[in-house]
Structure formats: C-alpha cells, structure tokens
Amino acid sequence: MGNMREDFERKMVISSDADKSVAVVALLRQFLAVQQTRAEAYARLRSGFAEYMASAGGELAYQQLCTRITQDFNDCSKQVIQIESLLSTPDYSRNDLAQLLRSIQIQEKDKLNLTATIQVLKKAGRPSERIVSHNSCQLKGPTEHRCAHVQEITIEQGTEEAEVDAEYDDALKDAIRGVQNAITTINEHLDEIRYEIASIEEK
C-alpha cells in the first residue's frame, strides 16, 4: 500500500491556495474510493452470509470470508486515518474535513459491529425455533425413538420461552435499527464531502 503521506509529498508541493485546493480534492476523492471499497466488502459479506445460511455446511468458507473481509476493513481504516492525518497538517489546514472523516470512521465501526451482531443472532435463530440434538433420546427401533425433548409445556415455561423470544427479537431489531442509523449518518457525511469537492472545483 505504501505510505500515503510520502506519496502525496512526492507528488504535490503545496505552494499556493490553488495547489492546496487541488490537493484537498485529491485526498477527498481518495477517501471516496476507500468508501467504495468498503461498500464492495459489505456486499461480499452479505452475499457470503446468505450463502452460508442457505447451505447445510460452509462454516469454514464463511469463516475464511470473514477473515478476508476483516483485513479489507482494517486496510480501509488505515487509509482513512492517513487521509485524516494529512488534512489536519498545516499544509492542508482542513480540520473540519478531518473531523468529518473521523465521524465517518466511528459510524463505520458501529456499523460493522452491529452487522456482526445481526449475523450472530440470525445464525443462532430464535430460541424457540432452534434445532435440538437428539443424542440423549432413547431409540425404540430403526425409525422410532423416545424423544427426551417432548414434554408437557406449563404456562410458566411457555411464558419464559415467549420472553426469551421477545428479547431475541428486540436485540435483532435494535441491531438492524443501529445499522440503518449508521448508514444514514454516513451517507449524510458523504454528501457533505461531495458538496465540498464540487464547491472547491467551482472556484
């Protein structure tokens, strides 16, 4: 990947306001490219998770995908931190834009953590719908067994199961709502960055 700061110092000597504006736009466009990479990584993660949930196995392939996606996100974060750092230097003096990138970084972190929470919850499933193991059941024949899980459900047990399901549903809804809020905030900030690029280029 190389050092972004060194690359920019080699490519651009900022000696005037015009040079500074060109350099700022270049950094912002580079940031937008990083965001596009993040969006593509999320698309691969969603697709991989959907395939995993639809198949009987695929645990290893899904874990390998998660490892690659995590590395991609780490690389993106490092690039954004470098861009944010450059914008804060006296050469650029755009602390406002650096703070905007920092805010997006925070929202991206929340979005990723909540996405992981959603996938963990969906993978586990609602408590009342989870598949049980019949290893402890007594076999009565090749096609029949006495199921240890079949029992008379009391009102108290039914209420407890309903409460656990409700907690699961609430946790899933909260995580989904959190992702939606993060996406909304990120998109608003990206619009601000695009507006800044357009504003600079119009001058």
Short mmCIF file of C-alpha atoms in Angstrom, two decimals:
data_model
loop_
_atom_site.label_atom_id
_atom_site.label_comp_id
_atom_site.label_asym_id
_atom_site.label_seq_id
_atom_site.Cartn_x
_atom_site.Cartn_y
_atom_site.Cartn_z
CA MET A 1 0.00 0.00 0.00
CA GLY A 2 2.94 2.32 0.71
CA ASN A 3 2.88 5.42 2.82
CA MET A 4 0.19 7.80 1.63
CA ARG A 5 1.80 10.82 3.26
CA GLU A 6 5.11 10.22 1.47
CA ASP A 7 3.32 9.59 -1.84
CA PHE A 8 1.48 12.90 -1.60
CA GLU A 9 4.58 14.80 -0.56
CA ARG A 10 6.38 13.46 -3.63
CA LYS A 11 3.52 14.22 -6.00
CA MET A 12 2.48 17.61 -4.72
CA VAL A 13 4.29 20.63 -3.38
CA ILE A 14 1.69 22.94 -1.88
CA SER A 15 2.87 26.47 -2.55
CA SER A 16 -0.42 28.31 -3.07
CA ASP A 17 -4.10 28.24 -2.17
CA ALA A 18 -4.82 26.78 -5.62
CA ASP A 19 -2.36 23.95 -5.01
CA LYS A 20 -3.91 23.37 -1.58
CA SER A 21 -7.41 23.14 -3.09
CA VAL A 22 -6.25 20.64 -5.71
CA ALA A 23 -4.55 18.56 -3.02
CA VAL A 24 -7.63 18.61 -0.77
CA VAL A 25 -9.87 17.44 -3.62
CA ALA A 26 -7.39 14.65 -4.42
CA LEU A 27 -7.48 13.47 -0.79
CA LEU A 28 -11.28 13.60 -0.65
CA ARG A 29 -11.57 11.63 -3.89
CA GLN A 30 -9.16 9.09 -2.47
CA PHE A 31 -11.37 8.83 0.60
CA LEU A 32 -14.47 8.27 -1.55
CA ALA A 33 -12.59 5.46 -3.33
CA VAL A 34 -11.90 3.86 0.06
CA GLN A 35 -15.60 4.10 0.89
CA GLN A 36 -16.40 2.35 -2.39
CA THR A 37 -14.02 -0.45 -1.38
CA ARG A 38 -15.86 -0.71 1.94
CA ALA A 39 -19.22 -0.93 0.16
CA GLU A 40 -17.91 -3.75 -2.05
CA ALA A 41 -16.61 -5.59 1.03
CA TYR A 42 -20.03 -5.31 2.70
CA ALA A 43 -21.66 -6.68 -0.46
CA ARG A 44 -19.34 -9.71 -0.38
CA LEU A 45 -20.03 -10.20 3.33
CA ARG A 46 -23.83 -10.11 2.82
CA SER A 47 -23.61 -12.48 -0.13
CA GLY A 48 -21.33 -14.89 1.73
CA PHE A 49 -23.58 -14.90 4.79
CA ALA A 50 -26.68 -15.54 2.66
CA GLU A 51 -24.94 -18.49 1.01
CA TYR A 52 -23.83 -19.81 4.38
CA MET A 53 -27.36 -19.62 5.83
CA ALA A 54 -28.83 -21.33 2.74
CA SER A 55 -26.39 -24.25 2.83
CA ALA A 56 -26.09 -27.14 5.27
CA GLY A 57 -22.35 -26.59 5.79
CA GLY A 58 -19.98 -23.94 4.59
CA GLU A 59 -18.78 -22.89 8.07
CA LEU A 60 -15.11 -22.93 7.04
CA ALA A 61 -15.71 -20.97 3.82
CA TYR A 62 -17.73 -18.37 5.73
CA GLN A 63 -15.03 -18.01 8.41
CA GLN A 64 -12.38 -17.58 5.72
CA LEU A 65 -14.53 -14.91 4.06
CA CYS A 66 -14.93 -13.09 7.39
CA THR A 67 -11.14 -13.13 7.87
CA ARG A 68 -10.57 -11.61 4.42
CA ILE A 69 -13.31 -9.00 4.91
CA THR A 70 -11.89 -8.04 8.32
CA GLN A 71 -8.49 -7.47 6.71
CA ASP A 72 -10.10 -5.38 3.97
CA PHE A 73 -11.86 -3.21 6.56
CA ASN A 74 -8.62 -2.81 8.54
CA ASP A 75 -6.82 -1.69 5.37
CA CYS A 76 -9.60 0.81 4.64
CA SER A 77 -9.42 2.21 8.17
CA LYS A 78 -5.65 2.67 7.95
CA GLN A 79 -6.01 4.58 4.68
CA VAL A 80 -8.71 6.85 6.12
CA ILE A 81 -6.61 7.55 9.21
CA GLN A 82 -3.74 8.62 6.95
CA ILE A 83 -6.00 10.90 4.91
CA GLU A 84 -7.49 12.35 8.11
CA SER A 85 -3.97 12.97 9.43
CA LEU A 86 -2.91 14.76 6.25
CA LEU A 87 -5.96 17.03 6.30
CA SER A 88 -5.02 18.08 9.84
CA THR A 89 -1.48 19.20 8.90
CA PRO A 90 -0.62 22.90 8.36
CA ASP A 91 -0.15 22.20 4.64
CA TYR A 92 -3.87 21.46 4.33
CA SER A 93 -5.36 23.13 7.43
CA ARG A 94 -8.72 21.36 6.97
CA ASN A 95 -9.51 20.17 10.47
CA ASP A 96 -13.20 20.42 9.60
CA LEU A 97 -12.83 17.73 6.93
CA ALA A 98 -10.56 15.65 9.18
CA GLN A 99 -13.32 15.67 11.82
CA LEU A 100 -15.87 14.66 9.19
CA LEU A 101 -13.73 11.65 8.25
CA ARG A 102 -13.28 10.81 11.93
CA SER A 103 -17.07 10.83 12.39
CA ILE A 104 -17.49 8.51 9.41
CA GLN A 105 -14.84 6.18 10.86
CA ILE A 106 -16.79 5.97 14.14
CA GLN A 107 -20.05 5.24 12.30
CA GLU A 108 -18.33 2.61 10.15
CA LYS A 109 -17.02 0.88 13.27
CA ASP A 110 -20.50 0.85 14.82
CA LYS A 111 -22.00 -0.39 11.55
CA LEU A 112 -19.51 -3.27 11.32
CA ASN A 113 -20.01 -4.31 14.96
CA LEU A 114 -23.79 -4.22 14.59
CA THR A 115 -23.63 -6.14 11.29
CA ALA A 116 -21.65 -8.85 13.11
CA THR A 117 -24.28 -8.87 15.88
CA ILE A 118 -27.08 -9.31 13.33
CA GLN A 119 -25.28 -12.22 11.69
CA VAL A 120 -24.60 -13.92 15.04
CA LEU A 121 -28.26 -13.57 16.02
CA LYS A 122 -29.55 -14.82 12.68
CA LYS A 123 -27.10 -17.71 12.76
CA ALA A 124 -28.36 -18.75 16.21
CA GLY A 125 -32.03 -18.26 15.31
CA ARG A 126 -34.95 -17.54 17.61
CA PRO A 127 -34.62 -19.61 20.81
CA SER A 128 -37.98 -21.37 20.34
CA GLU A 129 -37.08 -22.34 16.76
CA ARG A 130 -33.58 -23.68 17.34
CA ILE A 131 -32.92 -27.26 16.28
CA VAL A 132 -32.32 -29.57 19.23
CA SER A 133 -29.93 -32.50 19.37
CA HIS A 134 -31.47 -35.95 19.83
CA ASN A 135 -28.28 -37.60 21.10
CA SER A 136 -29.83 -38.16 24.54
CA CYS A 137 -33.02 -39.73 23.15
CA GLN A 138 -33.79 -43.46 23.52
CA LEU A 139 -34.01 -45.43 20.27
CA LYS A 140 -37.01 -47.76 20.11
CA GLY A 141 -36.22 -49.01 16.63
CA PRO A 142 -34.75 -48.04 13.28
CA THR A 143 -37.47 -45.47 12.66
CA GLU A 144 -38.71 -44.61 16.16
CA HIS A 145 -37.21 -43.07 19.24
CA ARG A 146 -38.43 -41.81 22.57
CA CYS A 147 -37.65 -38.10 22.41
CA ALA A 148 -36.25 -36.61 25.58
CA HIS A 149 -37.33 -33.17 24.40
CA VAL A 150 -41.05 -33.92 24.23
CA GLN A 151 -42.66 -32.82 27.46
CA GLU A 152 -45.77 -31.12 28.65
CA ILE A 153 -45.29 -27.35 28.49
CA THR A 154 -46.53 -25.50 31.55
CA ILE A 155 -47.86 -21.94 31.41
CA GLU A 156 -44.75 -20.77 33.24
CA GLN A 157 -42.42 -22.48 30.74
CA GLY A 158 -44.42 -21.10 27.83
CA THR A 159 -44.20 -17.59 29.28
CA GLU A 160 -40.43 -17.91 29.78
CA GLU A 161 -39.98 -19.10 26.18
CA ALA A 162 -42.06 -16.20 24.88
CA GLU A 163 -39.99 -13.74 26.94
CA VAL A 164 -36.71 -15.16 25.61
CA ASP A 165 -38.04 -14.93 22.04
CA ALA A 166 -39.12 -11.33 22.67
CA GLU A 167 -35.63 -10.46 23.96
CA TYR A 168 -34.11 -12.02 20.84
CA ASP A 169 -36.50 -10.10 18.57
CA ASP A 170 -35.72 -6.83 20.38
CA ALA A 171 -31.96 -7.41 20.12
CA LEU A 172 -32.23 -8.12 16.39
CA LYS A 173 -34.44 -5.08 15.78
CA ASP A 174 -32.11 -2.83 17.78
CA ALA A 175 -29.08 -4.01 15.79
CA ILE A 176 -30.87 -3.54 12.46
CA ARG A 177 -32.04 -0.07 13.52
CA GLY A 178 -28.48 0.77 14.60
CA VAL A 179 -27.09 -0.23 11.19
CA GLN A 180 -29.76 1.83 9.41
CA ASN A 181 -28.95 4.88 11.57
CA ALA A 182 -25.22 4.48 10.91
CA ILE A 183 -25.82 4.22 7.16
CA THR A 184 -27.98 7.35 7.21
CA THR A 185 -25.32 9.34 9.09
CA ILE A 186 -22.52 8.05 6.83
CA ASN A 187 -24.46 8.97 3.70
CA GLU A 188 -25.15 12.47 5.04
CA HIS A 189 -21.42 12.97 5.69
CA LEU A 190 -20.55 11.63 2.25
CA ASP A 191 -22.93 14.15 0.72
CA GLU A 192 -21.07 16.87 2.64
CA ILE A 193 -17.77 15.64 1.20
CA ARG A 194 -19.15 15.55 -2.34
CA TYR A 195 -20.52 19.07 -1.85
CA GLU A 196 -17.09 20.22 -0.64
CA ILE A 197 -15.43 18.74 -3.73
CA ALA A 198 -17.94 20.45 -6.02
CA SER A 199 -17.56 23.74 -4.15
CA ILE A 200 -13.76 23.70 -4.44
CA GLU A 201 -13.83 22.76 -8.11
CA GLU A 202 -16.23 25.60 -8.92
CA LYS A 203 -13.79 28.22 -7.61
#
